[in-house]
């Protein structure tokens, strides 16, 4: 019965979303407060209904109700409880339900916390949210209904795929979706502004925190996905330029650009049109990502069931929203008023440069991702665009941006002084030079690009921190006053510093792993010792045992550094009897920021086994840097400034005080 | 019923969410946009001062920015007029929504939902005793058992012929394949495996099927059914002469009155024609008629074979009873509805006999005789079965 | 001496144009050399490919051809008509098996042996690299996906 309640609640949510997508717009045009007030009420009720629906599906997974097709196909009575719950969104239907639930939660958040938004803006924003909700609810009910029933019900489910039973994979999709769907708010704000033909000053105040929140989630989601692929696939790689990865990376790039252009708009009312366009593009790329993953048009390491009906449906949604959004933009953009002027060398100018480069980089990723699809569609020729392409296009585009990053915060608004900024960055520059010299000496003249890359990372990190220090003006006001000044700086300033330093950390990790990792593949037998990077690995022995639902071969190894035991590793090969499926469990040991990574290949028959080993220096910085970036976003988000400004619920009768 | 009451309550709540704001006699038109703008601009001015203090903007630029913002403040203040309030729409829309939400949701749900299917959490289902008359339920339990214990040969041995009888040939072939993997080659299993594979492939004898059939015949040359499918495969492969030889082998090993003799003769004729041989090419003589099938595996109408029963004997008591009863009762029920199935009756008589339910077997025999009293050839076959199991002479 | 709006726009367009132009240049340059074409063994047998060009080849791992020599593996990829010999140093994916679908990426040597740097096998039993499915379908050896025998309860009531 719960399943049917969930199903009905979902249908009811669709009906409400239809009302929400029409009535408030009429209200906003007619200036009718009652009609506009329908929007928040419907959004809240809809969130409750979709929540109920999601809870019903979760309950069905928890009690293994095999009268539901979705549960049969994606669950199993022997699954641990945690993976029964995460299995709800570990499949196509459930993950779309999660998508729409997050959309509804964001809509409800606008309804609940949007008290200080102008009523007509709020009504229009929620109506646009309603359109998106209608489209995806219709998609779920028509092609991906998780509540279809099975009678008679089987006694056991089909899925016990061991590869998918992993905490990383359980957390990764919700984080990604929070990011993707969060950008729908920016999109809704942009479309609402175009419908109204004016952008309120409150607009950017609202768009920026939502974008920031979505960006934080997306950053975390991408980092989590990358780490999952790193330790679970056993290939030792952390980024494959796989189309599915690109699908989440493109909105991230566009979202990062949006984040920065929204600052200009919020503070200086400039770049309005561009910001609106970026908001539309960012969400479009999120939709494109959903399409690429969900339609199964891609060849990819991510396996999802493919179904052409679904693909076509999402393609229609995609065209409607992107095409509609861009058409509206083309028609109405000219009505938006111009903002303040600024010199090319200025904070605004730096942020524009950031936007241009990020957009170009995003476009190159887009080309690399879609080109094979287009070519195959047009000529039938199959090509694959992989790492070399992206390294060659994305890399060179990002280098000037990374070099420019430390300058940004040093430049004044409207008109900056590049020379003064350069002078104040001397310390960071010196630090970068010293780093380059030290690394070049330590690696006895290693690859020049890699050494410069490490220097660039140092430049980013030191440059970000030194900006904070120079703000305190220790030299002029003394240490104690400086500290107090430092403490008094707005949190968004800290956010900038932390996020930029995090970017430097990630870059450092990437450069170090790409250029200085060592890798060995060799056949080892008990007693053998092999050298990898700074370590000597001894093969102590093997051991066969039975796990709860698998047989395994565990290999015991000891890692020594100059004769001293530093770690015990035991990579294993498992064979899951139920699924008749072999898996390899890599063994990873973290030392400082570096990792030693061991994984197994086939047995050679004479007692030996193929072992692949990596010594990966500073590899964890890649993900730690991303987390630090996210922390920076969070700091910025907690800035009081983002919450003050818009008035307490203003009454119409209380005429605003005239400006001085 | 409870379900529909809950649906009604949910619908009412959802509709209320729409009509509550509409019916509120609000005098509050919501805060106008301009008020927000002015507040934001004032905040921008304050921030400008902070930035200047921090040295983030030069004094001249700050002054310019201040002018820009001040200009916007003035403009926003001027625009601060509240629009006219029209109320006439609200009532119409409220009414439309009250109708719209229930109609759309019920309309869509009735098309998509399955309100009659009860929820079936696994734990209580497993706790409930098995219903022996529900074959689907029994199969489900065995399938679940096999999913978690894929190496249990007994389970596969029970389920394979059951699938076959239900016409789920692909599943049956998979089950036989698994069984052969677990138990090693066995002519009877390989024959059944080949047969189900052929059936699952719409009569095509695939390479895998051919291999299985060859192995069955090699191990037990009297496997008539295996030979028969092998001959079909030879025909499909265009090896007509070999097919003729195979049919001759079948004839040699069959009784003259075996039920498949007519088909074999007909197929042999086709093979001769295809091979370009004269239609009257002499073949071997069949064995003397014995009135009973030669080998159990050779019987074209499969009953619960001794292997099934043996498998059942190794199952738990409840499972065994359930399996046997389920199969037999299902057959009996079907024959009660559609009695014109002579093979079905023969199988039922055999089944009762195997279960040592002589009275039921006799009753079934009598009913079958009654049903087919006008068809002497059918009667003969039924009598043959009855003699075979010892309930008639 | 703030700029006029017109000049501001000109500078913006200039910078944007320069960045875009370099992006386009990079993309075009990368496309000429860094893209891997997908070929079947028959393609390789019938049409010559310049050695050194990055390729992806797909097909089935030919039965009985897998040879392991220390950490190097040699096997043949077949589309049932033609075969290509492949060598690979590295760990094969868990689901790499004889007779199963596989995609290898790398370069074709002058001796006709394909040196792979990446080998992908089917990801789980419902998944096979799309190119492999397509090319096997074209050869008529694709047997189709296993049918799911569960069907939704009647949705007409």
PDB file of C-alpha atoms in Angstrom, chain A residues 69 73 149-151 158 161 235 297 299-301 303 338-339 341-342 344 352-353 356 360 364 367 371 376 381-385 388-389 392-393 396-397 521 523 573 579-580 582-584 599-602 610 612, chain C residues 1 3 5 8-9 11-12 15-16 19 22-23 26-27 29-31 34-38 54 56 68 70-71 88-92 94-95 97 105 120 123-125 127 129-131 134 148-153:
ATOM      1  CA  UNK A  69       9.686  -3.859 -10.250  1.00  0.00           C
ATOM      2  CA  UNK A  73      15.716  -5.175 -10.308  1.00  0.00           C
ATOM      3  CA  UNK A 149       4.214  -3.243  -9.664  1.00  0.00           C
ATOM      4  CA  UNK A 150       4.775  -6.915 -10.176  1.00  0.00           C
ATOM      5  CA  UNK A 151       2.195  -9.540  -9.380  1.00  0.00           C
ATOM      6  CA  UNK A 158      18.253  -9.350  -8.890  1.00  0.00           C
ATOM      7  CA  UNK A 161      26.351  -5.991  -7.737  1.00  0.00           C
ATOM      8  CA  UNK A 235      43.369   1.827 -12.545  1.00  0.00           C
ATOM      9  CA  UNK A 297      24.120   7.913 -25.669  1.00  0.00           C
ATOM     10  CA  UNK A 299      30.280   5.011 -24.407  1.00  0.00           C
ATOM     11  CA  UNK A 300      31.445   5.292 -20.894  1.00  0.00           C
ATOM     12  CA  UNK A 301      32.854   3.489 -17.913  1.00  0.00           C
ATOM     13  CA  UNK A 303      27.101   1.597 -16.904  1.00  0.00           C
ATOM     14  CA  UNK A 338      23.433  48.763 -18.449  1.00  0.00           C
ATOM     15  CA  UNK A 339      25.493  48.790 -15.296  1.00  0.00           C
ATOM     16  CA  UNK A 341      31.605  51.346 -16.234  1.00  0.00           C
ATOM     17  CA  UNK A 342      35.061  50.061 -15.352  1.00  0.00           C
ATOM     18  CA  UNK A 344      40.068  46.968 -18.261  1.00  0.00           C
ATOM     19  CA  UNK A 352      35.714  39.303 -16.770  1.00  0.00           C
ATOM     20  CA  UNK A 353      38.992  37.653 -17.776  1.00  0.00           C
ATOM     21  CA  UNK A 356      36.095  34.554 -20.622  1.00  0.00           C
ATOM     22  CA  UNK A 360      36.338  29.097 -23.418  1.00  0.00           C
ATOM     23  CA  UNK A 364      36.541  23.172 -25.428  1.00  0.00           C
ATOM     24  CA  UNK A 367      33.403  20.207 -28.090  1.00  0.00           C
ATOM     25  CA  UNK A 371      32.112  15.983 -31.206  1.00  0.00           C
ATOM     26  CA  UNK A 376      28.830   9.534 -35.476  1.00  0.00           C
ATOM     27  CA  UNK A 381      32.351   7.298 -38.218  1.00  0.00           C
ATOM     28  CA  UNK A 382      33.314   6.419 -34.674  1.00  0.00           C
ATOM     29  CA  UNK A 383      36.045   8.273 -32.908  1.00  0.00           C
ATOM     30  CA  UNK A 384      37.046   8.640 -29.339  1.00  0.00           C
ATOM     31  CA  UNK A 385      38.235  11.869 -27.841  1.00  0.00           C
ATOM     32  CA  UNK A 388      45.390  13.737 -25.052  1.00  0.00           C
ATOM     33  CA  UNK A 389      42.811  16.033 -26.614  1.00  0.00           C
ATOM     34  CA  UNK A 392      46.187  19.783 -25.138  1.00  0.00           C
ATOM     35  CA  UNK A 393      43.184  22.128 -25.172  1.00  0.00           C
ATOM     36  CA  UNK A 396      46.943  25.687 -22.145  1.00  0.00           C
ATOM     37  CA  UNK A 397      43.703  27.612 -21.630  1.00  0.00           C
ATOM     38  CA  UNK A 521      54.041  -3.793 -13.222  1.00  0.00           C
ATOM     39  CA  UNK A 523      55.158 -10.666 -11.581  1.00  0.00           C
ATOM     40  CA  UNK A 573      40.958 -10.431  -5.648  1.00  0.00           C
ATOM     41  CA  UNK A 579      26.894 -12.813  -9.296  1.00  0.00           C
ATOM     42  CA  UNK A 580      29.728 -15.001 -10.601  1.00  0.00           C
ATOM     43  CA  UNK A 582      35.360 -11.127  -9.992  1.00  0.00           C
ATOM     44  CA  UNK A 583      36.530  -7.859  -8.489  1.00  0.00           C
ATOM     45  CA  UNK A 584      39.895  -6.493  -7.479  1.00  0.00           C
ATOM     46  CA  UNK A 599      46.575  -3.692  -7.100  1.00  0.00           C
ATOM     47  CA  UNK A 600      46.575  -7.234  -8.426  1.00  0.00           C
ATOM     48  CA  UNK A 601      46.334  -8.759 -11.859  1.00  0.00           C
ATOM     49  CA  UNK A 602      46.055 -12.356 -12.935  1.00  0.00           C
ATOM     50  CA  UNK A 610      50.935  -9.813 -11.549  1.00  0.00           C
ATOM     51  CA  UNK A 612      50.848  -3.208 -10.265  1.00  0.00           C
TER      52      UNK A 612
ATOM     53  CA  UNK C   1      39.952  58.595 -16.147  1.00  0.00           C
ATOM     54  CA  UNK C   3      36.840  54.601 -19.891  1.00  0.00           C
ATOM     55  CA  UNK C   5      31.238  52.624 -22.252  1.00  0.00           C
ATOM     56  CA  UNK C   8      35.092  49.364 -22.338  1.00  0.00           C
ATOM     57  CA  UNK C   9      33.098  47.207 -24.696  1.00  0.00           C
ATOM     58  CA  UNK C  11      38.436  46.051 -24.886  1.00  0.00           C
ATOM     59  CA  UNK C  12      36.088  43.336 -23.672  1.00  0.00           C
ATOM     60  CA  UNK C  15      40.070  40.063 -25.036  1.00  0.00           C
ATOM     61  CA  UNK C  16      37.189  37.670 -25.510  1.00  0.00           C
ATOM     62  CA  UNK C  19      40.861  33.931 -25.901  1.00  0.00           C
ATOM     63  CA  UNK C  22      43.274  30.574 -29.117  1.00  0.00           C
ATOM     64  CA  UNK C  23      40.685  28.100 -27.823  1.00  0.00           C
ATOM     65  CA  UNK C  26      43.922  24.594 -29.718  1.00  0.00           C
ATOM     66  CA  UNK C  27      40.814  22.533 -30.381  1.00  0.00           C
ATOM     67  CA  UNK C  29      45.184  21.425 -33.478  1.00  0.00           C
ATOM     68  CA  UNK C  30      44.263  18.755 -30.928  1.00  0.00           C
ATOM     69  CA  UNK C  31      41.648  17.295 -33.229  1.00  0.00           C
ATOM     70  CA  UNK C  34      44.947  13.477 -30.639  1.00  0.00           C
ATOM     71  CA  UNK C  35      41.711  11.807 -31.561  1.00  0.00           C
ATOM     72  CA  UNK C  36      41.403   8.061 -31.671  1.00  0.00           C
ATOM     73  CA  UNK C  37      39.443   6.538 -34.512  1.00  0.00           C
ATOM     74  CA  UNK C  38      37.392   3.460 -33.834  1.00  0.00           C
ATOM     75  CA  UNK C  54      45.799   6.558 -32.156  1.00  0.00           C
ATOM     76  CA  UNK C  56      40.487   2.152 -30.677  1.00  0.00           C
ATOM     77  CA  UNK C  68      50.617 -14.098 -20.575  1.00  0.00           C
ATOM     78  CA  UNK C  70      55.187 -11.821 -17.093  1.00  0.00           C
ATOM     79  CA  UNK C  71      53.170  -8.653 -16.935  1.00  0.00           C
ATOM     80  CA  UNK C  88      49.296  -4.918 -23.573  1.00  0.00           C
ATOM     81  CA  UNK C  89      51.446  -4.323 -20.541  1.00  0.00           C
ATOM     82  CA  UNK C  90      49.283  -3.774 -17.522  1.00  0.00           C
ATOM     83  CA  UNK C  91      46.474  -5.268 -15.567  1.00  0.00           C
ATOM     84  CA  UNK C  92      43.550  -6.584 -17.510  1.00  0.00           C
ATOM     85  CA  UNK C  94      38.405  -8.077 -13.977  1.00  0.00           C
ATOM     86  CA  UNK C  95      35.846  -8.937 -16.608  1.00  0.00           C
ATOM     87  CA  UNK C  97      37.611 -13.102 -20.664  1.00  0.00           C
ATOM     88  CA  UNK C 105      43.123   1.820 -27.334  1.00  0.00           C
ATOM     89  CA  UNK C 120      38.363  -1.997 -21.416  1.00  0.00           C
ATOM     90  CA  UNK C 123      31.635  -3.319 -17.293  1.00  0.00           C
ATOM     91  CA  UNK C 124      29.080  -5.756 -16.004  1.00  0.00           C
ATOM     92  CA  UNK C 125      26.961  -8.347 -17.651  1.00  0.00           C
ATOM     93  CA  UNK C 127      27.043  -3.542 -20.421  1.00  0.00           C
ATOM     94  CA  UNK C 129      31.163  -0.971 -25.051  1.00  0.00           C
ATOM     95  CA  UNK C 130      28.714   0.532 -27.510  1.00  0.00           C
ATOM     96  CA  UNK C 131      31.066   0.407 -30.476  1.00  0.00           C
ATOM     97  CA  UNK C 134      27.363  -1.928 -33.067  1.00  0.00           C
ATOM     98  CA  UNK C 148      14.232  -9.569 -18.399  1.00  0.00           C
ATOM     99  CA  UNK C 149      11.454 -11.977 -17.657  1.00  0.00           C
ATOM    100  CA  UNK C 150       9.741  -9.886 -15.041  1.00  0.00           C
ATOM    101  CA  UNK C 151       7.044  -7.690 -16.419  1.00  0.00           C
ATOM    102  CA  UNK C 152       5.247  -4.880 -14.697  1.00  0.00           C
ATOM    103  CA  UNK C 153       1.861  -5.703 -13.298  1.00  0.00           C
TER     104      UNK C 153
END
